Amino acid sequence: MMMHTTLEQLRQLKLLGMTQALQEQMQQAGMAAMSFEERMALLVEREVHGRQERRLMRLIRNARLKYPQAMIEDLDCRASRGIDRATVMSLALGPWVRAGHAVLVTGPTGAGKSWLACALAQYACRQGHSALYLRIPRLAEELRIRHANGTFTTWLDTLKSTDVLLLDDWGMVGMDAHTRSDLLEIIDDRAGRKATIITSQLPIEHWHEWIGEATVADAMLDRIMQSHHRLTLAGESLRKSKPQPEQEDIGA
């Protein structure tokens, strides 16, 4: 009866990992030989691990990544892909998120830009950082909705505080003046403070022309280029292919 009460109290305190671990201990005869301190250490360890796992799942879910399962460990870096593993791993393991750097991923359609960007953002989540994925072609509509329903300022604050903002398909469609102005505000809020990943099939030297209005383009690119890393991909996908049934695994 006492143990049942204890388990219920642990649930009420939302100590779910500890609750499950204690239930398991009750069913393991070998636990009787362990000291109170040893058993308590195991319970606390399970609770800490469980909370870390739940936080990671929440961070990845909230990031809304296009490829949430993308992992840098699955990167296929054959020479034809135009990038080496050491470059990517040095970036992923480095301080780019904490330092608020930008990562610019360019290359042709199908090269794996979005997948690589998601893998970097996913790894950042695994390190405890928050992330958010946005597609630039849909940004204008998102902004119109936010302005119309009065949530733009709150959303801007969310973007400002997000550790890694992933802007996918940069330069794919044109921008109107309102979108251009709002995007500058987003970039300006994050410059030098929070990390931003940009993917684009448009070469960086053409970004100024795509942004359009010269003053805004100058300001936006100045902030993006303050501290940045470039990853330029070739024409083959960076993602490792999974073996197909009754077929040879030929890679991505």
Tab-separated table of C-alpha atoms in Angstrom:
chain	number	residue	atom	x	y	z
A	1	MET	CA	0.000	0.000	0.000
A	2	MET	CA	2.824	2.395	0.907
A	3	MET	CA	4.632	1.718	-2.372
A	4	HIS	CA	1.425	2.266	-4.342
A	5	THR	CA	1.060	5.661	-2.659
A	6	THR	CA	4.683	6.512	-3.409
A	7	LEU	CA	4.271	5.642	-7.081
A	8	GLU	CA	1.143	7.769	-7.311
A	9	GLN	CA	2.917	10.705	-5.701
A	10	LEU	CA	5.798	10.377	-8.158
A	11	ARG	CA	3.301	10.505	-11.033
A	12	GLN	CA	1.672	13.596	-9.561
A	13	LEU	CA	5.094	15.227	-9.396
A	14	LYS	CA	5.572	14.247	-13.073
A	15	LEU	CA	8.668	12.192	-12.195
A	16	LEU	CA	7.766	9.673	-14.879
A	17	GLY	CA	11.238	8.245	-15.398
A	18	MET	CA	11.705	7.685	-11.707
A	19	THR	CA	8.254	6.089	-11.457
A	20	GLN	CA	9.021	3.587	-14.201
A	21	ALA	CA	12.473	2.835	-12.772
A	22	LEU	CA	11.035	2.205	-9.294
A	23	GLN	CA	8.427	-0.164	-10.704
A	24	GLU	CA	11.196	-2.077	-12.451
A	25	GLN	CA	13.277	-2.217	-9.274
A	26	MET	CA	10.344	-3.737	-7.409
A	27	GLN	CA	10.339	-6.631	-9.878
A	28	GLN	CA	14.098	-7.274	-9.856
A	29	ALA	CA	15.255	-9.584	-7.073
A	30	GLY	CA	18.862	-8.454	-7.412
A	31	MET	CA	17.964	-4.958	-6.288
A	32	ALA	CA	17.630	-6.156	-2.683
A	33	ALA	CA	21.415	-6.479	-2.493
A	34	MET	CA	21.947	-2.842	-3.454
A	35	SER	CA	22.233	-0.022	-0.949
A	36	PHE	CA	19.668	2.751	-0.659
A	37	GLU	CA	22.146	5.235	-2.162
A	38	GLU	CA	22.789	2.985	-5.174
A	39	ARG	CA	19.107	2.450	-5.845
A	40	MET	CA	18.392	6.168	-5.477
A	41	ALA	CA	21.223	7.020	-7.888
A	42	LEU	CA	19.676	4.692	-10.494
A	43	LEU	CA	16.256	6.279	-10.034
A	44	VAL	CA	17.602	9.812	-10.432
A	45	GLU	CA	19.681	8.814	-13.445
A	46	ARG	CA	16.581	7.404	-15.173
A	47	GLU	CA	14.625	10.581	-14.468
A	48	VAL	CA	17.377	12.804	-15.844
A	49	HIS	CA	17.750	10.639	-18.971
A	50	GLY	CA	13.999	10.604	-19.523
A	51	ARG	CA	13.756	14.374	-19.273
A	52	GLN	CA	16.594	14.827	-21.732
A	53	GLU	CA	14.884	12.499	-24.203
A	54	ARG	CA	11.551	14.293	-23.833
A	55	ARG	CA	13.218	17.674	-24.290
A	56	LEU	CA	14.955	16.477	-27.458
A	57	MET	CA	11.699	15.141	-28.891
A	58	ARG	CA	9.988	18.436	-28.067
A	59	LEU	CA	12.773	20.501	-29.677
A	60	ILE	CA	12.697	18.457	-32.889
A	61	ARG	CA	8.890	18.495	-33.011
A	62	ASN	CA	8.764	22.265	-32.520
A	63	ALA	CA	11.446	22.796	-35.180
A	64	ARG	CA	9.077	21.418	-37.857
A	65	LEU	CA	12.039	20.342	-39.973
A	66	LYS	CA	11.367	19.157	-43.504
A	67	TYR	CA	13.568	16.133	-42.751
A	68	PRO	CA	13.349	15.616	-38.959
A	69	GLN	CA	15.244	12.307	-39.165
A	70	ALA	CA	18.189	13.835	-41.060
A	71	MET	CA	21.418	13.171	-39.161
A	72	ILE	CA	24.942	14.309	-39.934
A	73	GLU	CA	26.068	10.755	-39.164
A	74	ASP	CA	24.211	9.644	-42.321
A	75	LEU	CA	26.037	12.101	-44.578
A	76	ASP	CA	27.389	10.509	-47.771
A	77	CYS	CA	30.498	12.463	-48.742
A	78	ARG	CA	31.769	10.841	-51.898
A	79	ALA	CA	33.889	13.194	-54.026
A	80	SER	CA	31.106	13.676	-56.601
A	81	ARG	CA	28.984	15.386	-53.948
A	82	GLY	CA	31.396	18.297	-53.714
A	83	ILE	CA	31.870	18.394	-49.945
A	84	ASP	CA	33.984	16.506	-47.433
A	85	ARG	CA	32.915	15.060	-44.109
A	86	ALA	CA	35.617	16.899	-42.144
A	87	THR	CA	34.196	20.257	-43.257
A	88	VAL	CA	30.658	19.396	-42.186
A	89	MET	CA	31.667	17.764	-38.913
A	90	SER	CA	33.986	20.644	-38.003
A	91	LEU	CA	31.082	23.024	-38.505
A	92	ALA	CA	28.501	20.856	-36.704
A	93	LEU	CA	30.761	20.295	-33.703
A	94	GLY	CA	31.938	23.904	-33.608
A	95	PRO	CA	30.511	26.949	-31.824
A	96	TRP	CA	28.484	28.323	-34.763
A	97	VAL	CA	25.165	28.135	-32.909
A	98	ARG	CA	26.361	29.778	-29.700
A	99	ALA	CA	28.304	32.377	-31.712
A	100	GLY	CA	25.252	33.288	-33.818
A	101	HIS	CA	26.898	32.527	-37.158
A	102	ALA	CA	25.121	32.046	-40.489
A	103	VAL	CA	25.541	28.898	-42.589
A	104	LEU	CA	24.955	29.364	-46.322
A	105	VAL	CA	24.259	26.127	-48.219
A	106	THR	CA	24.166	26.497	-52.002
A	107	GLY	CA	23.991	24.102	-54.939
A	108	PRO	CA	21.723	22.883	-57.741
A	109	THR	CA	18.304	21.310	-57.327
A	110	GLY	CA	18.501	17.819	-55.867
A	111	ALA	CA	21.964	18.245	-54.374
A	112	GLY	CA	20.683	17.754	-50.826
A	113	LYS	CA	20.784	21.327	-49.523
A	114	SER	CA	17.586	21.054	-47.468
A	115	TRP	CA	18.582	17.651	-46.091
A	116	LEU	CA	22.015	18.895	-44.994
A	117	ALA	CA	20.495	22.020	-43.439
A	118	CYS	CA	17.974	19.899	-41.540
A	119	ALA	CA	20.772	17.588	-40.365
A	120	LEU	CA	22.674	20.573	-38.962
A	121	ALA	CA	19.535	21.915	-37.270
A	122	GLN	CA	18.659	18.475	-35.917
A	123	TYR	CA	22.138	18.107	-34.436
A	124	ALA	CA	21.747	21.524	-32.828
A	125	CYS	CA	18.518	20.259	-31.242
A	126	ARG	CA	20.419	17.251	-29.916
A	127	GLN	CA	22.758	19.724	-28.226
A	128	GLY	CA	19.800	21.366	-26.512
A	129	HIS	CA	19.246	24.282	-28.902
A	130	SER	CA	15.878	25.352	-30.286
A	131	ALA	CA	15.324	25.452	-34.051
A	132	LEU	CA	12.645	26.415	-36.568
A	133	TYR	CA	12.240	25.634	-40.267
A	134	LEU	CA	10.711	28.156	-42.696
A	135	ARG	CA	10.392	28.031	-46.484
A	136	ILE	CA	10.996	31.405	-48.107
A	137	PRO	CA	8.434	30.784	-50.922
A	138	ARG	CA	5.726	30.546	-48.248
A	139	LEU	CA	7.012	33.417	-46.131
A	140	ALA	CA	4.900	36.133	-47.787
A	141	GLU	CA	1.665	34.265	-47.044
A	142	GLU	CA	2.798	33.507	-43.476
A	143	LEU	CA	3.547	37.186	-42.920
A	144	ARG	CA	0.190	38.304	-44.351
A	145	ILE	CA	-1.623	35.964	-41.975
A	146	ARG	CA	0.434	37.120	-38.996
A	147	HIS	CA	-0.162	40.779	-39.731
A	148	ALA	CA	-3.878	40.188	-40.298
A	149	ASN	CA	-4.512	38.290	-37.062
A	150	GLY	CA	-2.252	40.475	-34.918
A	151	THR	CA	0.332	37.814	-34.082
A	152	PHE	CA	3.247	39.249	-36.083
A	153	THR	CA	4.987	40.933	-33.130
A	154	THR	CA	4.715	37.822	-30.962
A	155	TRP	CA	5.961	35.636	-33.836
A	156	LEU	CA	8.851	38.030	-34.433
A	157	ASP	CA	9.835	37.664	-30.774
A	158	THR	CA	9.731	33.863	-31.184
A	159	LEU	CA	12.017	34.026	-34.222
A	160	LYS	CA	14.322	36.423	-32.396
A	161	SER	CA	14.816	33.986	-29.525
A	162	THR	CA	15.080	30.771	-31.582
A	163	ASP	CA	18.650	29.451	-31.530
A	164	VAL	CA	18.706	28.174	-35.133
A	165	LEU	CA	16.441	29.563	-37.870
A	166	LEU	CA	16.487	27.559	-41.110
A	167	LEU	CA	15.410	29.557	-44.177
A	168	ASP	CA	14.933	27.065	-47.004
A	169	ASP	CA	14.716	27.785	-50.768
A	170	TRP	CA	16.112	31.307	-50.519
A	171	GLY	CA	15.898	33.131	-53.867
A	172	MET	CA	13.373	30.754	-55.441
A	173	VAL	CA	10.542	33.280	-55.799
A	174	GLY	CA	10.399	37.075	-55.885
A	175	MET	CA	9.571	39.196	-52.835
A	176	ASP	CA	7.206	42.127	-52.515
A	177	ALA	CA	8.177	45.223	-50.546
A	178	HIS	CA	6.368	44.165	-47.362
A	179	THR	CA	7.997	40.715	-47.306
A	180	ARG	CA	11.391	42.242	-48.021
A	181	SER	CA	10.999	44.684	-45.133
A	182	ASP	CA	9.817	41.994	-42.694
A	183	LEU	CA	12.607	39.621	-43.716
A	184	LEU	CA	15.165	42.354	-43.059
A	185	GLU	CA	13.663	42.820	-39.602
A	186	ILE	CA	13.949	39.084	-38.927
A	187	ILE	CA	17.567	38.975	-40.131
A	188	ASP	CA	18.455	42.160	-38.239
A	189	ASP	CA	17.053	40.805	-34.962
A	190	ARG	CA	19.255	37.713	-35.224
A	191	ALA	CA	22.487	39.123	-36.671
A	192	GLY	CA	25.437	38.256	-34.453
A	193	ARG	CA	23.127	36.811	-31.777
A	194	LYS	CA	21.380	33.752	-33.158
A	195	ALA	CA	22.383	31.255	-35.833
A	196	THR	CA	20.700	31.182	-39.231
A	197	ILE	CA	20.920	28.531	-41.974
A	198	ILE	CA	20.058	29.576	-45.525
A	199	THR	CA	19.720	27.167	-48.448
A	200	SER	CA	19.628	28.397	-52.022
A	201	GLN	CA	20.126	27.168	-55.545
A	202	LEU	CA	20.882	30.784	-56.432
A	203	PRO	CA	24.623	31.560	-56.209
A	204	ILE	CA	25.440	33.998	-53.414
A	205	GLU	CA	26.716	36.629	-55.846
A	206	HIS	CA	23.152	36.931	-57.230
A	207	TRP	CA	21.431	37.383	-53.875
A	208	HIS	CA	21.656	41.187	-53.956
A	209	GLU	CA	19.802	41.307	-57.254
A	210	TRP	CA	17.158	38.852	-55.998
A	211	ILE	CA	16.443	40.841	-52.830
A	212	GLY	CA	15.722	43.787	-55.089
A	213	GLU	CA	15.721	47.163	-53.362
A	214	ALA	CA	19.368	48.166	-53.083
A	215	THR	CA	19.307	49.706	-49.603
A	216	VAL	CA	17.478	46.738	-48.088
A	217	ALA	CA	19.697	44.281	-49.954
A	218	ASP	CA	22.833	46.005	-48.689
A	219	ALA	CA	21.574	45.934	-45.105
A	220	MET	CA	20.351	42.325	-45.233
A	221	LEU	CA	23.491	40.905	-46.816
A	222	ASP	CA	25.725	42.945	-44.506
A	223	ARG	CA	24.106	41.252	-41.513
A	224	ILE	CA	24.138	37.779	-43.046
A	225	MET	CA	27.781	38.022	-44.072
A	226	GLN	CA	29.056	39.329	-40.718
A	227	SER	CA	30.092	35.844	-39.600
A	228	HIS	CA	29.203	33.023	-41.942
A	229	HIS	CA	30.214	29.600	-43.239
A	230	ARG	CA	29.709	28.457	-46.837
A	231	LEU	CA	28.882	24.946	-47.961
A	232	THR	CA	28.667	24.544	-51.734
A	233	LEU	CA	27.250	21.251	-52.972
A	234	ALA	CA	27.631	19.498	-56.308
A	235	GLY	CA	24.821	17.831	-58.220
A	236	GLU	CA	24.406	14.573	-56.259
A	237	SER	CA	22.350	14.096	-53.123
A	238	LEU	CA	24.265	14.020	-49.847
A	239	ARG	CA	21.780	11.718	-48.194
A	240	LYS	CA	22.661	8.065	-47.867
A	241	SER	CA	20.153	5.903	-49.674
A	242	LYS	CA	18.522	3.003	-47.896
A	243	PRO	CA	18.754	-0.413	-49.569
A	244	GLN	CA	15.712	-1.226	-51.670
A	245	PRO	CA	14.110	-4.703	-51.561
A	246	GLU	CA	15.822	-7.095	-53.970
A	247	GLN	CA	18.003	-4.291	-55.333
A	248	GLU	CA	21.619	-3.337	-54.852
A	249	ASP	CA	22.245	-0.371	-52.576
A	250	ILE	CA	23.818	2.037	-55.085
A	251	GLY	CA	23.900	5.089	-52.845
A	252	ALA	CA	22.214	8.444	-53.185
